[in-house]
GROMACS .gro file of C-alpha atoms in nm:
model
  439
    1MET     CA    1  -3.194  -2.091   3.160
    2ARG     CA    2  -3.032  -1.956   3.489
    3LYS     CA    3  -3.271  -2.195   3.692
    4PHE     CA    4  -3.126  -2.475   3.463
    5PHE     CA    5  -2.782  -2.416   3.554
    6GLN     CA    6  -2.841  -2.411   3.903
    7ASP     CA    7  -3.008  -2.740   3.897
    8ILE     CA    8  -2.700  -2.903   3.713
    9LYS     CA    9  -2.434  -2.736   3.945
   10ALA     CA   10  -2.657  -2.885   4.219
   11ASP     CA   11  -2.663  -3.204   4.108
   12LEU     CA   12  -2.252  -3.207   4.031
   13LYS     CA   13  -2.233  -3.091   4.431
   14PHE     CA   14  -2.390  -3.400   4.521
   15LYS     CA   15  -2.245  -3.632   4.312
   16THR     CA   16  -1.870  -3.536   4.371
   17ALA     CA   17  -1.820  -3.472   4.720
   18GLY     CA   18  -1.500  -3.589   4.831
   19PRO     CA   19  -1.403  -3.869   5.100
   20GLY     CA   20  -1.502  -3.779   5.449
   21GLN     CA   21  -1.746  -3.527   5.360
   22LYS     CA   22  -2.139  -3.542   5.383
   23LEU     CA   23  -2.341  -3.576   5.058
   24SER     CA   24  -2.524  -3.244   5.020
   25GLU     CA   25  -2.883  -3.330   5.081
   26PRO     CA   26  -3.064  -3.285   4.700
   27SER     CA   27  -3.343  -3.136   4.907
   28ARG     CA   28  -3.162  -2.836   5.021
   29VAL     CA   29  -3.182  -2.700   4.645
   30PRO     CA   30  -3.530  -2.795   4.526
   31ARG     CA   31  -3.534  -2.854   4.141
   32GLU     CA   32  -3.883  -2.693   4.075
   33LYS     CA   33  -4.137  -2.502   4.300
   34PRO     CA   34  -4.445  -2.650   4.373
   35ARG     CA   35  -4.725  -2.601   4.071
   36ALA     CA   36  -4.911  -2.397   4.313
   37GLU     CA   37  -4.668  -2.154   4.391
   38ALA     CA   38  -4.558  -2.137   4.032
   39ALA     CA   39  -4.914  -2.049   3.977
   40LEU     CA   40  -4.935  -1.787   4.196
   41LYS     CA   41  -4.618  -1.625   4.072
   42PRO     CA   42  -4.619  -1.643   3.721
   43ARG     CA   43  -4.257  -1.610   3.593
   44GLN     CA   44  -4.200  -1.242   3.416
   45GLY     CA   45  -4.043  -1.179   3.096
   46PRO     CA   46  -3.688  -1.038   3.022
   47THR     CA   47  -3.692  -0.664   3.037
   48ASP     CA   48  -3.586  -0.450   2.742
   49GLU     CA   49  -3.252  -0.349   2.927
   50ALA     CA   50  -3.184  -0.709   2.973
   51GLN     CA   51  -3.268  -0.835   2.619
   52MET     CA   52  -3.032  -0.560   2.489
   53ALA     CA   53  -2.755  -0.668   2.744
   54ALA     CA   54  -2.797  -1.006   2.618
   55ALA     CA   55  -2.746  -0.894   2.257
   56ALA     CA   56  -2.490  -0.719   2.339
   57ALA     CA   57  -2.295  -1.015   2.520
   58MET     CA   58  -2.366  -1.251   2.215
   59ALA     CA   59  -2.219  -1.000   2.004
   60ARG     CA   60  -1.891  -0.995   2.191
   61MET     CA   61  -1.897  -1.382   2.208
   62GLU     CA   62  -1.929  -1.411   1.807
   63LEU     CA   63  -1.641  -1.147   1.761
   64LYS     CA   64  -1.386  -1.307   2.006
   65PRO     CA   65  -1.135  -1.486   1.799
   66LYS     CA   66  -1.097  -1.843   1.853
   67ALA     CA   67  -0.781  -1.990   1.914
   68LYS     CA   68  -0.627  -2.176   1.630
   69ALA     CA   69  -0.300  -2.266   1.510
   70PRO     CA   70  -0.103  -2.034   1.281
   71SER     CA   71  -0.142  -2.114   0.947
   72SER     CA   72   0.073  -2.025   0.652
   73GLN     CA   73  -0.188  -1.791   0.526
   74ASP     CA   74  -0.168  -1.635   0.861
   75ALA     CA   75   0.205  -1.587   0.838
   76ILE     CA   76   0.171  -1.437   0.492
   77LYS     CA   77  -0.109  -1.207   0.602
   78ASN     CA   78   0.144  -1.108   0.877
   79GLN     CA   79   0.433  -1.067   0.669
   80VAL     CA   80   0.234  -0.806   0.415
   81ARG     CA   81   0.181  -0.624   0.755
   82LYS     CA   82   0.510  -0.607   0.836
   83GLU     CA   83   0.630  -0.520   0.494
   84LEU     CA   84   0.375  -0.232   0.472
   85MET     CA   85   0.505  -0.097   0.817
   86ALA     CA   86   0.841  -0.097   0.653
   87GLU     CA   87   0.733   0.037   0.359
   88ALA     CA   88   0.586   0.352   0.580
   89ALA     CA   89   0.878   0.392   0.801
   90ALA     CA   90   1.117   0.373   0.487
   91SER     CA   91   0.908   0.638   0.312
   92GLU     CA   92   0.942   0.860   0.652
   93LYS     CA   93   1.302   0.861   0.650
   94ARG     CA   94   1.328   0.930   0.274
   95LEU     CA   95   1.520   0.624   0.178
   96SER     CA   96   1.570   0.519  -0.168
   97PRO     CA   97   1.375   0.229  -0.331
   98GLU     CA   98   1.641   0.002  -0.311
   99GLU     CA   99   1.707   0.068   0.049
  100LYS     CA  100   1.344   0.078   0.133
  101GLY     CA  101   1.310  -0.280  -0.020
  102LEU     CA  102   1.581  -0.395   0.224
  103VAL     CA  103   1.428  -0.310   0.545
  104SER     CA  104   1.372  -0.550   0.783
  105PRO     CA  105   1.072  -0.509   0.946
  106GLY     CA  106   1.073  -0.609   1.324
  107LYS     CA  107   1.459  -0.525   1.336
  108GLU     CA  108   1.608  -0.190   1.393
  109GLY     CA  109   1.842  -0.097   1.148
  110GLY     CA  110   1.901  -0.418   1.031
  111ALA     CA  111   1.848  -0.570   0.662
  112ALA     CA  112   1.643  -0.875   0.565
  113ALA     CA  113   1.767  -1.065   0.219
  114PRO     CA  114   1.463  -1.025   0.003
  115SER     CA  115   1.343  -1.372  -0.129
  116VAL     CA  116   1.366  -1.227  -0.468
  117SER     CA  117   1.562  -0.907  -0.545
  118GLY     CA  118   1.277  -0.733  -0.747
  119VAL     CA  119   1.010  -0.812  -1.085
  120TYR     CA  120   1.200  -0.838  -1.417
  121PHE     CA  121   1.096  -0.875  -1.773
  122ILE     CA  122   1.233  -1.004  -2.072
  123CYS     CA  123   1.281  -0.769  -2.384
  124PRO     CA  124   1.140  -0.978  -2.692
  125LEU     CA  125   1.362  -0.799  -2.924
  126THR     CA  126   1.719  -0.786  -2.722
  127GLY     CA  127   1.654  -1.094  -2.519
  128GLU     CA  128   1.758  -0.868  -2.230
  129VAL     CA  129   1.653  -0.912  -1.879
  130VAL     CA  130   1.544  -0.592  -1.725
  131ARG     CA  131   1.385  -0.460  -1.373
  132LYS     CA  132   1.040  -0.354  -1.391
  133GLU     CA  133   1.117   0.030  -1.366
  134LYS     CA  134   1.360   0.037  -1.661
  135LYS     CA  135   1.126  -0.161  -1.904
  136GLU     CA  136   0.962   0.096  -2.071
  137LYS     CA  137   1.298   0.276  -2.134
  138HIS     CA  138   1.485  -0.050  -2.241
  139LEU     CA  139   1.173  -0.097  -2.483
  140ARG     CA  140   1.196   0.250  -2.644
  141GLU     CA  141   1.595   0.199  -2.707
  142ALA     CA  142   1.557  -0.149  -2.851
  143ILE     CA  143   1.285  -0.042  -3.120
  144GLN     CA  144   1.489   0.275  -3.172
  145SER     CA  145   1.796   0.031  -3.254
  146TYR     CA  146   1.551  -0.157  -3.484
  147PHE     CA  147   1.504   0.133  -3.730
  148SER     CA  148   1.837   0.033  -3.866
  149VAL     CA  149   1.748  -0.325  -3.934
  150ASP     CA  150   1.362  -0.269  -4.042
  151PRO     CA  151   1.239   0.105  -4.020
  152VAL     CA  152   0.869  -0.027  -4.137
  153ALA     CA  153   0.837  -0.281  -3.884
  154ALA     CA  154   0.980  -0.068  -3.590
  155SER     CA  155   0.767   0.234  -3.659
  156ILE     CA  156   0.454  -0.010  -3.674
  157MET     CA  157   0.589  -0.129  -3.307
  158GLU     CA  158   0.589   0.249  -3.202
  159ILE     CA  159   0.265   0.296  -3.310
  160HIS     CA  160   0.107  -0.014  -3.129
  161THR     CA  161   0.315   0.002  -2.821
  162PHE     CA  162   0.324   0.352  -2.701
  163ASN     CA  163  -0.022   0.484  -2.769
  164LYS     CA  164  -0.177   0.344  -2.455
  165ASP     CA  165  -0.535   0.448  -2.581
  166ARG     CA  166  -0.630   0.128  -2.783
  167GLU     CA  167  -0.948   0.254  -2.917
  168ARG     CA  168  -0.777   0.568  -3.073
  169VAL     CA  169  -0.482   0.333  -3.205
  170ARG     CA  170  -0.753   0.147  -3.375
  171VAL     CA  171  -0.939   0.402  -3.534
  172GLY     CA  172  -0.605   0.568  -3.642
  173VAL     CA  173  -0.509   0.253  -3.807
  174GLU     CA  174  -0.828   0.175  -3.975
  175THR     CA  175  -0.799   0.517  -4.137
  176MET     CA  176  -0.425   0.479  -4.262
  177ALA     CA  177  -0.531   0.165  -4.400
  178LYS     CA  178  -0.806   0.309  -4.602
  179TYR     CA  179  -0.518   0.593  -4.720
  180LEU     CA  180  -0.279   0.297  -4.833
  181ASP     CA  181  -0.592   0.082  -4.965
  182ASN     CA  182  -0.680   0.370  -5.198
  183ILE     CA  183  -0.318   0.401  -5.328
  184TYR     CA  184  -0.295   0.048  -5.405
  185LEU     CA  185  -0.637   0.002  -5.564
  186HIS     CA  186  -0.613   0.322  -5.761
  187PRO     CA  187  -0.248   0.381  -5.835
  188GLU     CA  188  -0.340   0.607  -6.136
  189GLU     CA  189  -0.524   0.858  -5.937
  190GLU     CA  190  -0.303   1.137  -5.809
  191LYS     CA  191  -0.523   1.274  -5.546
  192TYR     CA  192  -0.467   0.963  -5.341
  193ARG     CA  193  -0.127   0.988  -5.351
  194LYS     CA  194  -0.131   1.292  -5.147
  195ILE     CA  195  -0.255   1.340  -4.795
  196LYS     CA  196  -0.285   1.714  -4.662
  197LEU     CA  197  -0.128   1.714  -4.312
  198GLN     CA  198  -0.394   2.013  -4.175
  199ASN     CA  199  -0.677   1.784  -4.294
  200LYS     CA  200  -0.911   1.768  -4.012
  201VAL     CA  201  -0.950   1.368  -3.998
  202PHE     CA  202  -0.546   1.351  -4.045
  203GLN     CA  203  -0.545   1.584  -3.750
  204GLU     CA  204  -0.785   1.381  -3.496
  205ARG     CA  205  -0.729   1.061  -3.622
  206ILE     CA  206  -0.352   0.993  -3.712
  207SER     CA  207  -0.136   1.277  -3.662
  208CYS     CA  208  -0.166   1.242  -3.291
  209LEU     CA  209  -0.024   0.907  -3.263
  210GLU     CA  210   0.313   0.831  -3.149
  211GLY     CA  211   0.559   0.682  -3.433
  212ILE     CA  212   0.306   0.762  -3.729
  213HIS     CA  213   0.513   1.033  -3.896
  214ARG     CA  214   0.798   0.778  -3.896
  215PHE     CA  215   0.576   0.510  -4.044
  216PHE     CA  216   0.473   0.745  -4.362
  217GLN     CA  217   0.842   0.810  -4.425
  218ALA     CA  218   0.948   0.439  -4.383
  219VAL     CA  219   0.672   0.320  -4.626
  220GLY     CA  220   0.781   0.570  -4.890
  221PHE     CA  221   0.590   0.885  -4.836
  222GLU     CA  222   0.794   1.234  -4.799
  223THR     CA  223   0.664   1.574  -4.697
  224LYS     CA  224   0.610   1.845  -4.953
  225THR     CA  225   0.505   2.234  -4.936
  226LEU     CA  226   0.239   2.270  -5.241
  227PRO     CA  227   0.029   2.567  -5.368
  228VAL     CA  228  -0.366   2.518  -5.270
  229PRO     CA  229  -0.556   2.544  -5.618
  230GLY     CA  230  -0.715   2.845  -5.686
  231GLN     CA  231  -0.533   3.030  -5.389
  232GLU     CA  232  -0.201   3.203  -5.354
  233THR     CA  233  -0.141   2.991  -5.035
  234THR     CA  234   0.046   2.660  -4.952
  235GLU     CA  235  -0.020   2.363  -4.753
  236ASP     CA  236   0.182   2.073  -4.660
  237TYR     CA  237   0.141   1.704  -4.802
  238TYR     CA  238   0.247   1.359  -4.761
  239VAL     CA  239   0.336   1.286  -5.109
  240LEU     CA  240   0.388   0.881  -5.248
  241LYS     CA  241   0.740   0.876  -5.393
  242GLU     CA  242   0.702   0.800  -5.766
  243GLU     CA  243   0.922   0.499  -5.720
  244MET     CA  244   0.677   0.346  -5.474
  245LEU     CA  245   0.419   0.288  -5.777
  246THR     CA  246   0.614   0.017  -5.899
  247LYS     CA  247   0.602  -0.136  -5.556
  248LEU     CA  248   0.248  -0.150  -5.490
  249GLU     CA  249   0.283  -0.498  -5.352
  250ASP     CA  250   0.517  -0.381  -5.085
  251LEU     CA  251   0.290  -0.117  -5.012
  252LYS     CA  252  -0.023  -0.389  -4.951
  253GLY     CA  253   0.228  -0.562  -4.724
  254TYR     CA  254   0.300  -0.283  -4.523
  255LYS     CA  255  -0.080  -0.180  -4.463
  256GLU     CA  256  -0.137  -0.585  -4.366
  257GLN     CA  257   0.137  -0.553  -4.115
  258LEU     CA  258   0.009  -0.227  -3.951
  259VAL     CA  259  -0.340  -0.391  -3.929
  260SER     CA  260  -0.241  -0.712  -3.791
  261SER     CA  261   0.051  -0.621  -3.520
  262GLU     CA  262  -0.006  -0.603  -3.163
  263PRO     CA  263   0.159  -0.385  -2.889
  264LEU     CA  264   0.531  -0.498  -2.840
  265ARG     CA  265   0.528  -0.653  -2.481
  266ALA     CA  266   0.806  -0.736  -2.261
  267GLN     CA  267   0.761  -1.099  -2.092
  268LEU     CA  268   0.774  -1.130  -1.716
  269ASP     CA  269   1.054  -1.340  -1.611
  270ARG     CA  270   1.008  -1.599  -1.365
  271GLN     CA  271   1.299  -1.623  -1.202
  272LEU     CA  272   1.254  -1.974  -1.182
  273CYS     CA  273   1.475  -2.089  -0.853
  274VAL     CA  274   1.499  -2.442  -0.686
  275PHE     CA  275   1.560  -2.458  -0.297
  276LYS     CA  276   1.666  -2.748  -0.095
  277PRO     CA  277   1.425  -2.836   0.179
  278SER     CA  278   1.401  -2.569   0.456
  279PRO     CA  279   1.181  -2.504   0.764
  280GLU     CA  280   1.195  -2.122   0.587
  281ALA     CA  281   0.968  -2.216   0.301
  282ALA     CA  282   0.678  -2.010   0.428
  283ARG     CA  283   0.899  -1.726   0.504
  284PHE     CA  284   0.861  -1.414   0.235
  285GLU     CA  285   1.032  -1.109   0.220
  286LEU     CA  286   0.920  -0.909  -0.082
  287PRO     CA  287   1.043  -0.583  -0.224
  288ASN     CA  288   0.854  -0.305  -0.323
  289ASP     CA  289   0.786  -0.419  -0.682
  290PHE     CA  290   0.533  -0.669  -0.579
  291TYR     CA  291   0.305  -0.405  -0.428
  292ASN     CA  292   0.085  -0.187  -0.658
  293LEU     CA  293   0.097   0.105  -0.396
  294THR     CA  294   0.285   0.428  -0.390
  295ALA     CA  295   0.441   0.595  -0.094
  296GLU     CA  296   0.136   0.795   0.000
  297GLU     CA  297  -0.055   0.500  -0.057
  298ILE     CA  298   0.159   0.309   0.145
  299LYS     CA  299   0.053   0.585   0.450
  300ARG     CA  300  -0.294   0.576   0.377
  301GLU     CA  301  -0.251   0.178   0.450
  302GLN     CA  302  -0.098   0.208   0.717
  303GLN     CA  303  -0.401   0.430   0.868
  304LEU     CA  304  -0.677   0.180   0.705
  305ARG     CA  305  -0.494  -0.092   0.916
  306THR     CA  306  -0.573   0.121   1.233
  307GLU     CA  307  -0.890   0.163   1.157
  308ALA     CA  308  -0.942  -0.199   1.086
  309VAL     CA  309  -0.913  -0.268   1.429
  310GLU     CA  310  -1.203  -0.053   1.537
  311LYS     CA  311  -1.402  -0.240   1.246
  312ALA     CA  312  -1.349  -0.550   1.379
  313SER     CA  313  -1.562  -0.467   1.661
  314MET     CA  314  -1.860  -0.421   1.442
  315LEU     CA  315  -2.089  -0.683   1.296
  316ARG     CA  316  -2.040  -0.729   0.906
  317THR     CA  317  -2.237  -0.903   0.646
  318ARG     CA  318  -2.041  -1.201   0.427
  319ALA     CA  319  -2.088  -0.954   0.146
  320MET     CA  320  -1.926  -0.685   0.298
  321ARG     CA  321  -1.657  -0.890   0.418
  322GLU     CA  322  -1.598  -1.044   0.032
  323LYS     CA  323  -1.577  -0.671  -0.119
  324GLU     CA  324  -1.303  -0.564   0.152
  325GLU     CA  325  -1.138  -0.882   0.073
  326GLN     CA  326  -1.165  -0.817  -0.337
  327ARG     CA  327  -1.037  -0.438  -0.259
  328GLU     CA  328  -0.714  -0.618  -0.096
  329MET     CA  329  -0.654  -0.872  -0.364
  330ARG     CA  330  -0.629  -0.568  -0.614
  331LYS     CA  331  -0.361  -0.391  -0.469
  332TYR     CA  332  -0.094  -0.620  -0.572
  333SER     CA  333   0.004  -0.672  -0.929
  334TYR     CA  334   0.245  -0.980  -0.870
  335THR     CA  335   0.281  -1.272  -0.652
  336LEU     CA  336   0.553  -1.498  -0.567
  337VAL     CA  337   0.499  -1.856  -0.527
  338ARG     CA  338   0.663  -2.161  -0.412
  339VAL     CA  339   0.567  -2.539  -0.452
  340ARG     CA  340   0.699  -2.760  -0.230
  341PHE     CA  341   0.751  -3.133  -0.330
  342PRO     CA  342   0.712  -3.432  -0.164
  343ASP     CA  343   1.085  -3.435  -0.107
  344GLY     CA  344   1.116  -3.129   0.018
  345TYR     CA  345   1.258  -2.934  -0.275
  346ILE     CA  346   1.093  -2.617  -0.314
  347LEU     CA  347   1.042  -2.432  -0.662
  348GLN     CA  348   0.970  -2.096  -0.686
  349GLY     CA  349   0.836  -1.849  -0.955
  350THR     CA  350   0.707  -1.485  -0.998
  351PHE     CA  351   0.351  -1.432  -1.197
  352TYR     CA  352   0.108  -1.180  -1.245
  353ALA     CA  353  -0.154  -1.162  -0.971
  354ARG     CA  354  -0.435  -1.182  -1.248
  355GLU     CA  355  -0.262  -1.474  -1.418
  356PRO     CA  356  -0.474  -1.791  -1.411
  357VAL     CA  357  -0.336  -2.103  -1.209
  358SER     CA  358  -0.324  -2.272  -1.520
  359VAL     CA  359  -0.007  -2.083  -1.611
  360LEU     CA  360   0.135  -2.213  -1.263
  361TYR     CA  361   0.084  -2.600  -1.340
  362SER     CA  362   0.268  -2.563  -1.680
  363PHE     CA  363   0.558  -2.408  -1.498
  364VAL     CA  364   0.572  -2.676  -1.268
  365ARG     CA  365   0.526  -2.936  -1.541
  366GLU     CA  366   0.790  -2.774  -1.715
  367ALA     CA  367   1.031  -2.847  -1.449
  368LEU     CA  368   0.976  -3.222  -1.422
  369ARG     CA  369   1.175  -3.482  -1.554
  370GLU     CA  370   0.868  -3.657  -1.681
  371ASP     CA  371   0.606  -3.409  -1.746
  372TRP     CA  372   0.304  -3.644  -1.755
  373LEU     CA  373   0.296  -3.741  -1.429
  374PRO     CA  374  -0.047  -3.610  -1.287
  375PHE     CA  375  -0.021  -3.395  -1.000
  376GLU     CA  376  -0.237  -3.148  -0.766
  377LEU     CA  377  -0.157  -2.841  -0.589
  378LEU     CA  378  -0.294  -2.802  -0.241
  379GLY     CA  379  -0.306  -2.400  -0.120
  380PRO     CA  380  -0.304  -2.284   0.284
  381GLY     CA  381  -0.525  -2.532   0.465
  382GLY     CA  382  -0.497  -2.781   0.240
  383LEU     CA  383  -0.733  -2.700  -0.046
  384LYS     CA  384  -0.704  -2.822  -0.382
  385LEU     CA  385  -0.648  -2.582  -0.670
  386THR     CA  386  -0.929  -2.731  -0.889
  387ASP     CA  387  -1.044  -2.435  -1.100
  388GLU     CA  388  -0.711  -2.360  -1.286
  389ASN     CA  389  -0.928  -2.047  -1.484
  390LEU     CA  390  -0.917  -1.875  -1.170
  391ALA     CA  391  -0.636  -1.605  -1.130
  392PHE     CA  392  -0.388  -1.616  -0.836
  393ASN     CA  393  -0.565  -1.321  -0.673
  394GLU     CA  394  -0.939  -1.478  -0.680
  395CYS     CA  395  -0.764  -1.755  -0.486
  396GLY     CA  396  -0.591  -1.601  -0.217
  397LEU     CA  397  -0.242  -1.644  -0.338
  398VAL     CA  398  -0.111  -1.300  -0.366
  399PRO     CA  399   0.122  -1.134  -0.302
  400SER     CA  400   0.280  -1.460  -0.188
  401ALA     CA  401   0.211  -1.835  -0.137
  402LEU     CA  402   0.350  -2.176  -0.027
  403LEU     CA  403   0.203  -2.405  -0.215
  404THR     CA  404   0.211  -2.828  -0.164
  405LEU     CA  405   0.258  -3.084  -0.484
  406VAL     CA  406   0.090  -3.402  -0.403
  407TRP     CA  407   0.134  -3.693  -0.674
  408ASP     CA  408  -0.164  -3.901  -0.824
  409ALA     CA  409  -0.145  -4.197  -0.542
  410ALA     CA  410  -0.288  -4.454  -0.793
  411VAL     CA  411  -0.027  -4.369  -1.049
  412MET     CA  412   0.231  -4.384  -0.790
  413ALA     CA  413   0.172  -4.688  -0.658
  414ASP     CA  414   0.208  -4.843  -1.024
  415ILE     CA  415   0.547  -4.680  -1.052
  416GLN     CA  416   0.675  -4.868  -0.738
  417ALA     CA  417   0.507  -5.182  -0.814
  418SER     CA  418   0.725  -5.168  -1.123
  419GLY     CA  419   1.025  -5.212  -0.939
  420GLU     CA  420   1.197  -4.966  -1.170
  421GLU     CA  421   1.448  -4.709  -0.985
  422GLN     CA  422   1.329  -4.393  -0.942
  423PRO     CA  423   1.573  -4.055  -0.959
  424ALA     CA  424   1.630  -3.921  -0.622
  425SER     CA  425   1.417  -3.595  -0.709
  426PRO     CA  426   1.155  -3.549  -1.000
  427LEU     CA  427   1.293  -3.242  -1.090
  428LYS     CA  428   1.516  -3.167  -1.379
  429PRO     CA  429   1.876  -3.249  -1.339
  430GLU     CA  430   1.988  -2.867  -1.473
  431LEU     CA  431   1.752  -2.740  -1.206
  432LEU     CA  432   1.923  -2.938  -0.946
  433SER     CA  433   2.280  -2.835  -1.051
  434ARG     CA  434   2.187  -2.502  -0.962
  435VAL     CA  435   1.994  -2.543  -0.628
  436GLN     CA  436   2.009  -2.316  -0.358
  437THR     CA  437   1.969  -2.264  -0.012
  438LEU     CA  438   1.662  -2.072   0.134
  439SER     CA  439   1.789  -1.829   0.388
   0.00000   0.00000   0.00000
């Protein structure tokens, strides 16, 4: 190989002599040795040391990053890195969560306005919008207030919402349903109208559930202390009130409501915003709410990023890289997505990191004047988001992303050919009336 490059160099030197210079004589650099000489001195193979040196050189060449123009995805990764550094610095200084969310990476003592103030939820009972950390408390207060409206429904909400072990809830609800079915099917049997509170099944499956005792009270049971037959002791029971025997259909309805109910969930507020065209569209300043990390994990993340520099010098398989990328994506619970329209206007919304991309298409379509217009969304690098069933984190669109909307060319050509006057923007007028400037 070395001899080949020497020959090329000699040829170039011979052919490119400048004015007034004598051309080098080709004969001074023989291109190949006589066959006899070559036969007398056979070429030796490279030594083990030379082979190891060559392999190391090739590895360094493969690892050397190629120069390329920074993409929006690169900018997002850099921003995430800066945010994590800011978080670590804030936790060291023991700042409050609000203060930590306003630390500006790269500016000493400065504050950068976040792209969104936090993650918010809409309470299904009150319709109020509350911040993430206040969601559970607000739900409890809302359900508590609902007892004055419908105590049965409120107690069922408690059972399904605040007991996190879904399997335990299922077993408890099925056992309670059996109790109520026995009463409905055998109202004449007094034994079915009494439930011993110290019963092992009741204790293990039902009594441990939050909200269960309020449910029994709401559907017509009362607590009574009754003597144990044949003994001088007493035990506590839930006993169905006599008047409920005339309301057995109501009791059946309560049972069906208990079995069919689902946990009460606050809805993620998309925080829809529309921005004027801006060169700052790819710049994101995210608050702490978007990161699924505790203060300790943030410090650990900083350490891992330092170690990543050393890791980069090692050859890794594709499977190893994909596994690390998947672990990286699981760190985020939410993502902030911006969609830039052909006219430059920007639509912004908040999504769960594990929601399918199909919800983003619906989100964009609901913002259009003409929701039938076909369009596609292009991710970083111009890649089409064709599989709408994939989640945001599976597409690499977390914790933030800037996408581009493109119209169907054939449909737009037909619209232009029709000669009808088109609105200045495809977005709904009510959205354009509150357009903001992206800073």
